[in-house]
XYZ file of C-alpha atoms in Angstrom:
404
model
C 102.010 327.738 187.395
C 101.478 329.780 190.181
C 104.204 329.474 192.678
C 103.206 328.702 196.477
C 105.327 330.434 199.405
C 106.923 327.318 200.329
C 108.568 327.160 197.102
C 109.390 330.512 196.691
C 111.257 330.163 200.000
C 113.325 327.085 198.765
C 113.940 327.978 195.627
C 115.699 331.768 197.545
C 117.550 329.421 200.008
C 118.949 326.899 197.376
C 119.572 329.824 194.997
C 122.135 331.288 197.598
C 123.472 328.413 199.458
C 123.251 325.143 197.126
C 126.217 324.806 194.699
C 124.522 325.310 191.067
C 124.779 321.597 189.845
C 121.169 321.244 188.453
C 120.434 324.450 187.111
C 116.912 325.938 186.621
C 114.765 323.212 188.096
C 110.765 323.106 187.236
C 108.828 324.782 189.999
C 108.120 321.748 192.697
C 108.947 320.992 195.766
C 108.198 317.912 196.602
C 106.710 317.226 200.002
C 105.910 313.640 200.342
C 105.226 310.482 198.705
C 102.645 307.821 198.765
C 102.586 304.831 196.065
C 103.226 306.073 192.323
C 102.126 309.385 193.635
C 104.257 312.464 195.007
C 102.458 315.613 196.671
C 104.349 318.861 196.506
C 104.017 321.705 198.689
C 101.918 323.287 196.133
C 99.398 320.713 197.443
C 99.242 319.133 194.086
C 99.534 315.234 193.105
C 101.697 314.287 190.751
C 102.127 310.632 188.921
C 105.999 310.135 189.246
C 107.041 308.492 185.864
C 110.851 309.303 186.995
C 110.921 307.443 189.970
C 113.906 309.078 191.551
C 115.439 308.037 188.246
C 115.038 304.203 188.533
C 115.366 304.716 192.202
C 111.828 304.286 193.973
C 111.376 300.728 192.465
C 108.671 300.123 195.747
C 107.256 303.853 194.806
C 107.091 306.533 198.394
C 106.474 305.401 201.121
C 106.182 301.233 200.889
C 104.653 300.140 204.513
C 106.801 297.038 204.326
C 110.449 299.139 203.562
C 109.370 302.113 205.729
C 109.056 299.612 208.932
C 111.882 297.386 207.996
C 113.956 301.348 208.271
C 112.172 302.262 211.544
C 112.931 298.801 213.124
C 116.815 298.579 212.135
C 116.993 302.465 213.327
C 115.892 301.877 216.407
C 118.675 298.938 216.555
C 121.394 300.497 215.585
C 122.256 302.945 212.275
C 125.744 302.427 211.463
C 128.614 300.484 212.816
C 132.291 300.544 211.574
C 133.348 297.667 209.226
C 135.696 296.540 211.984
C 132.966 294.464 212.718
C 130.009 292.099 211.216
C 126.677 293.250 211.236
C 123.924 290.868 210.427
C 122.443 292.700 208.018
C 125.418 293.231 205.585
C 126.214 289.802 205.792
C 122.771 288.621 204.972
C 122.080 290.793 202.079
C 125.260 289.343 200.862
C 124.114 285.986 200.034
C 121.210 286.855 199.166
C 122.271 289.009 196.666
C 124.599 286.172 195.476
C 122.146 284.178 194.938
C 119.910 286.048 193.111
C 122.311 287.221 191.149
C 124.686 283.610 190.253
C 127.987 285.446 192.007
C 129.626 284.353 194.608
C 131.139 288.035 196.478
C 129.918 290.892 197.143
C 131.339 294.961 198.393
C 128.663 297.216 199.368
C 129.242 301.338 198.716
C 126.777 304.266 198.853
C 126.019 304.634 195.273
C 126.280 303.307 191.363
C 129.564 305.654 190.986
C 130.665 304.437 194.058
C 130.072 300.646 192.868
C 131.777 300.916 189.842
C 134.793 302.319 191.232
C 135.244 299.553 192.858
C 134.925 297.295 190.451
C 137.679 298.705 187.974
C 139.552 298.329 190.742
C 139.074 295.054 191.075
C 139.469 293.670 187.558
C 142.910 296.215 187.989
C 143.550 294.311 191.190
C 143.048 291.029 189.594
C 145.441 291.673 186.917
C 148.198 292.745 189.224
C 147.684 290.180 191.765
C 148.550 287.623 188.456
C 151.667 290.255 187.885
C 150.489 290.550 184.560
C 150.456 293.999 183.596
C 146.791 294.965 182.182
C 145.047 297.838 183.062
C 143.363 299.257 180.062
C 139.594 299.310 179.958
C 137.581 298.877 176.967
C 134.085 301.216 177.457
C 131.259 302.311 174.715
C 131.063 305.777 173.690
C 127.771 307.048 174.536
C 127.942 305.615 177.916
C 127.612 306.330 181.164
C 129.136 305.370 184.531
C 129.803 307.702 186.994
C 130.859 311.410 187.963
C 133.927 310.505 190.041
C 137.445 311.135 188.061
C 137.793 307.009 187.434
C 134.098 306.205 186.661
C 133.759 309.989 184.405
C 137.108 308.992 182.788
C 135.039 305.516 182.041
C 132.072 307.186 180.388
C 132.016 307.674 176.915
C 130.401 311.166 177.052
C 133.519 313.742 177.212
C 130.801 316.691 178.725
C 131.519 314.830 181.692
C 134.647 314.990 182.081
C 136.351 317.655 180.047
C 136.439 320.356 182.640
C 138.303 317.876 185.647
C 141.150 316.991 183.095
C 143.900 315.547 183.987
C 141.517 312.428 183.883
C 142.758 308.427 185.227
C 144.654 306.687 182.197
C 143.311 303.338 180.826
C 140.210 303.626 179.361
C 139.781 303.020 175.618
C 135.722 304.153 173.647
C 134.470 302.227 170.907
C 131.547 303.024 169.216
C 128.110 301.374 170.843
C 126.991 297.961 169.270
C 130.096 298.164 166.393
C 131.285 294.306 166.942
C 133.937 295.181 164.542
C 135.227 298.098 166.594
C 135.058 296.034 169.920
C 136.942 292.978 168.330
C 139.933 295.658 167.318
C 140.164 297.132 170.869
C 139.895 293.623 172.638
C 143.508 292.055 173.424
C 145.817 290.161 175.307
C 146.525 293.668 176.869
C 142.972 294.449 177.982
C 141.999 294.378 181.338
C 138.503 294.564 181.128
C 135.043 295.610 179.008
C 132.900 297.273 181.139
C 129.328 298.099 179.394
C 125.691 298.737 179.982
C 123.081 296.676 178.575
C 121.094 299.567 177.896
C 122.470 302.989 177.857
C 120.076 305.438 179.709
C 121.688 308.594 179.596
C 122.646 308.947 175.828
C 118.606 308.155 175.209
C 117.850 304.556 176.394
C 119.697 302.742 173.709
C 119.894 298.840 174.189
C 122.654 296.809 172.989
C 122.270 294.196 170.275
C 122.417 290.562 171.733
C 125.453 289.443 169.198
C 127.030 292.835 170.762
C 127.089 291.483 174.461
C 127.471 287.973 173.645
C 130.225 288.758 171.460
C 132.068 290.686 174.473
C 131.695 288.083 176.547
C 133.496 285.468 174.064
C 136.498 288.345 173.670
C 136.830 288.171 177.335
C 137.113 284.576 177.437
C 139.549 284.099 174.701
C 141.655 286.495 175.637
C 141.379 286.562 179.703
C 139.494 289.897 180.355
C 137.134 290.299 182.968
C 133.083 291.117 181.677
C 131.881 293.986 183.914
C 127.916 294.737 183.258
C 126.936 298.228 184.667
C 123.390 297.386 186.250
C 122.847 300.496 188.207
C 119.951 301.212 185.867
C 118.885 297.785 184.616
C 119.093 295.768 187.787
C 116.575 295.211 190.286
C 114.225 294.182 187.733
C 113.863 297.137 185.284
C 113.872 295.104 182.468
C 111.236 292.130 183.200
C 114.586 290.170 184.990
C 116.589 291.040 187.875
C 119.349 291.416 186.032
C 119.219 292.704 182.220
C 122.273 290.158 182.187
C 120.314 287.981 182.050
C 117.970 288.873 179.543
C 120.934 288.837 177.204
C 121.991 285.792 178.334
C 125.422 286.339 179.460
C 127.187 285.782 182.949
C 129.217 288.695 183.665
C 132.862 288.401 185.955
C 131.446 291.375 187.841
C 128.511 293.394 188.122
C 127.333 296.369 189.977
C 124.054 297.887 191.255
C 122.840 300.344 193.129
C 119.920 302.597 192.116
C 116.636 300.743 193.446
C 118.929 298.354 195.526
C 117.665 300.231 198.592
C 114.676 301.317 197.563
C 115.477 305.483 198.183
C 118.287 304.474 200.751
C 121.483 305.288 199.128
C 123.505 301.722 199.082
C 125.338 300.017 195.719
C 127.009 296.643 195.183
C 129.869 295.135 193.146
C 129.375 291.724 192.690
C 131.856 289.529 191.404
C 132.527 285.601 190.430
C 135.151 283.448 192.877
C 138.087 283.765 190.454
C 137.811 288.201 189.936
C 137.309 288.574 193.636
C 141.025 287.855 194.324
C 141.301 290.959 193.010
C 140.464 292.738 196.705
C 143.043 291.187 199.457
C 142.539 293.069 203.047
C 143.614 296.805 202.775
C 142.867 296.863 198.935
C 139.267 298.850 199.285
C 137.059 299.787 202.313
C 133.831 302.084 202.886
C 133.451 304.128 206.086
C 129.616 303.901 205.306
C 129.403 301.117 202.692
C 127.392 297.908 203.920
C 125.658 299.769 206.688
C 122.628 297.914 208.780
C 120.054 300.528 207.939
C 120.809 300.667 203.963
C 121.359 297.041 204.009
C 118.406 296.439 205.832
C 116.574 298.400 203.461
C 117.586 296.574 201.285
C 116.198 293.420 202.379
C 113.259 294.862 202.035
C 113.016 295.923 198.626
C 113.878 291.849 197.826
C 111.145 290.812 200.072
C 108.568 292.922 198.204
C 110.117 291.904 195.176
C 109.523 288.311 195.833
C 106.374 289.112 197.462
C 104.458 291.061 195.313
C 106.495 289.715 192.147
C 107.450 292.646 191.067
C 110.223 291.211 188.933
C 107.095 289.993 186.453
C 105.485 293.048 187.324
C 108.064 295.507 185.207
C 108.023 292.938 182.431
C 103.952 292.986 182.299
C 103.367 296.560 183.190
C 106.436 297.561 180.319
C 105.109 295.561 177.618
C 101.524 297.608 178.228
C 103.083 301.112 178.216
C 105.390 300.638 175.179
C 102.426 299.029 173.695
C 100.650 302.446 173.736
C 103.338 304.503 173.116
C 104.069 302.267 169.642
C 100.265 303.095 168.957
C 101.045 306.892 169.690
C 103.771 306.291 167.459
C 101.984 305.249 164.441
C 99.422 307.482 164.819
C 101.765 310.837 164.782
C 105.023 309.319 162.915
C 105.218 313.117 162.575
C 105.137 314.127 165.917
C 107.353 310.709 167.198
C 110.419 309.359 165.568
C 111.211 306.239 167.937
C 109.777 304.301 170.929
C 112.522 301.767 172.475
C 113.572 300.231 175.811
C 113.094 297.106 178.201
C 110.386 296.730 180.605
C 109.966 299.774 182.801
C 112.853 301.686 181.115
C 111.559 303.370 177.795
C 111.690 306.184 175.916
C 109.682 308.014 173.075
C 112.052 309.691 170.925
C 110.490 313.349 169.381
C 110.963 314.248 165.621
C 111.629 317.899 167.091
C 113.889 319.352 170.050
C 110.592 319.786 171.947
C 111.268 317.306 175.175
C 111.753 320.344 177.723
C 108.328 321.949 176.397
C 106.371 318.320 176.868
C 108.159 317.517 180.064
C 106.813 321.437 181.720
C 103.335 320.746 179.903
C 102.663 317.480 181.272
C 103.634 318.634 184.700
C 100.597 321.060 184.612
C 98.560 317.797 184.211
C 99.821 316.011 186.948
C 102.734 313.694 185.429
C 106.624 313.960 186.372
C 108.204 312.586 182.984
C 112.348 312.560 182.767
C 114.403 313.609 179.445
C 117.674 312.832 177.583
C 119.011 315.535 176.037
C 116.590 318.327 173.847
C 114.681 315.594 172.183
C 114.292 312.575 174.051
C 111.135 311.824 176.547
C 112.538 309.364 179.081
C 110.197 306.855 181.449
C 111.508 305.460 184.699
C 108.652 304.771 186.756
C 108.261 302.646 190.341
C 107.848 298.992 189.633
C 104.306 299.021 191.182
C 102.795 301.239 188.340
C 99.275 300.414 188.566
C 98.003 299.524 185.033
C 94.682 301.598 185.644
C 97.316 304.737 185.268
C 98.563 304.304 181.450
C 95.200 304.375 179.871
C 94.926 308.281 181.609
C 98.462 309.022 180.030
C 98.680 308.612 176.805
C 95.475 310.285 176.900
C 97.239 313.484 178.380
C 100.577 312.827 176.233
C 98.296 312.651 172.998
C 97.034 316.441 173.707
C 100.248 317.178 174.692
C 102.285 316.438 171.683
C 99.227 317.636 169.550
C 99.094 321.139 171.301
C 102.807 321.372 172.236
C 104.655 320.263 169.041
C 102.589 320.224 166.150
């Protein structure tokens, strides 16, 4: 791929001034967006499949967000949380609403939300004087690159180098009910889990799994956190993968396509949990902000508008669809298809993911990976379904001239 002199310029400039946190990255710049689309400097289109990972649920450039951002701009940015601001406030209940809870915090990010809400089910616990702070997580998962939420996922790479690493946080093994009823006590403070685990390889939980959690945190007092930064907003055919599973969670958090590309996340939590937070116990400078929140808005009033909820459901069950046919054709070439609506992946039989990834870039697609042989799809919500039939045609010669 011939590289243009934008590019060659960025790449020198981030090479000597941008700490080295993502490595050798595939020769793009990207430029702008428009729809399921992003143009790079290179003056190439490319189909984004990635979508900010699970970020650009509207796609680049929505009309309706992109005016809803203008219009609170030229109102006013940001505003210390000494005072209300409508927007915060109204995003609030709706949120609440959508999602059965009754509170909500607003941060800047998913780490950022699930901070707070192991502080919360810690805060909780200590407001009843009752002295439980450990936190029962699956290995495998994922929830954050601060100390607390790193210390949370099950994933040591994470977290090995910035030891000493928060106490409290006890891995069991993914989907074992056996190992989850041994670590669930009287002593527990809380199970925090994701319905689907994205970054070990899009792995979703059985339904006895989840259920069962919930029941151990009833029995024995425990507050049910559900990590949504990845499922939520609709990803899975619901707005919540909680609900898919059926279970009502003491606190969840988003964040991801919350704001559509604007950086905002969310704890959620039931009535009785929220005592957990008394004034002083947590704050944001920028958390809850009118533009994010207002960006926000607007996401949820595409959502309802173009019902884009059903959309992901639809639009999933089409692309797995051809990726089981893939499947069956080359069982040779593809070990596994699984996921939930618009969050999928096609497992390889060989470490070939990078090599598939770089040679469907050439034909115009922006695919994401897990690990060496895992092909991971995270594409806007509005994926038109004229694109997939043009896809699997390209991934077909692709895994035919690239791994076989």
């Amino acid at each position: 791929m011939t590289i243009d002199k934008t590019l060659q310029t960025i790449v020198e400039l981030d090479q000597k001034h941008y700490l080295n946190c993502f490595g050798t990255r595939p020769p793009l710049c990207i430029e702008r967006g428009e729809g399921v689309w992003l143009y790079g400097t290179d003056g190439r289109r490319y189909l984004d499949l990635i979508g900010g990972i699970a970020v650009n649920v509207l796609g680049h450039n929505h009309p309706q967000l992109v005016r809803a951002i203008a219009d609170q701009a030229a109102k006013v940015i940001h505003c210390s949380n000494y005072y209300y601001n409508s927007p915060q406030t109204l995003l609030a209940a709706r949120l609440t609403k959508l999602t059965g809870l009754d509170r909500v915090f607003f941060g800047n990010s998913g780490a950022e939300a699930n901070e707070a809400a192991i502080k919360l089910a810690r805060g909780y616990f200590y407001k009843q004087e009752q002295p439980r702070r450990q936190i029962v997580t699956a290995l495998q998962s994922f929830h954050g690159r601060t100390l607390a939420t790193a210390a949370a996922t099950g994933q040591p790479k994470y977290s090995r180098p910035f030891a000493p690493l928060p106490p409290g946080f006890l891995h069991v093994p993914f989907n074992d009910q056996k190992a989850l009823r041994k670590a669930v006590s009287d002593k527990t403070c809380a199970v925090m889990l994701e319905l689907i685990q994205g970054e070990s390889g899009v792995h979703p939980a059985d339904l006895e799994y989840i259920q069962l959690a919930r029941i151990l945190c009833d029995q024995t007092g425990a507050r049910l956190i559900i990590d949504e930064i990845q499922t939520g907003m609709g990803r899975t055919g619901h707005f919540l993968a909680s609900q898919l599973y059926q279970v009502k969670p003491d606190i969840v958090t988003l964040a991801k396509g919350l704001g559509g590309g604007v950086p905002i996340g969310a704890v959620l939590a039931n009535e009785t949990t929220s005592s957990g937070f008394v004034p002083g116990d947590h704050g944001s400078t920028f958390g809850g902000n009118p533009l994010a929140c207002a960006a926000a808005m607007a996401v949820l009033d595409v959502y309802e508008k173009e019902g884009l909820v059903a959309a992901a459901a639809q639009r999933g069950q089409q692309l797995k669809r051809a990726l089981h046919d893939l499947h069956e054709q080359y069982p040779h070439i593809i070990k596994d298809v699984r996921g939930v609506g618009l969050m999928l992946a096609c497992e390889l039989c060989e470490p070939q993911a990078a090599a598939v990834k770089a040679a469907m870039m050439t034909r115009g697609y922006l695919i994401g990976s897990v690990g060496t042989s895992v092909l991971r799809l995270l594409p806007p919500l509005v994926l038109p379904e004229e694109s997939i039939a043009p896809l699997i045609v390209d991934l077909e010669a692709v895994l035919k001239e690239v791994v076989s």
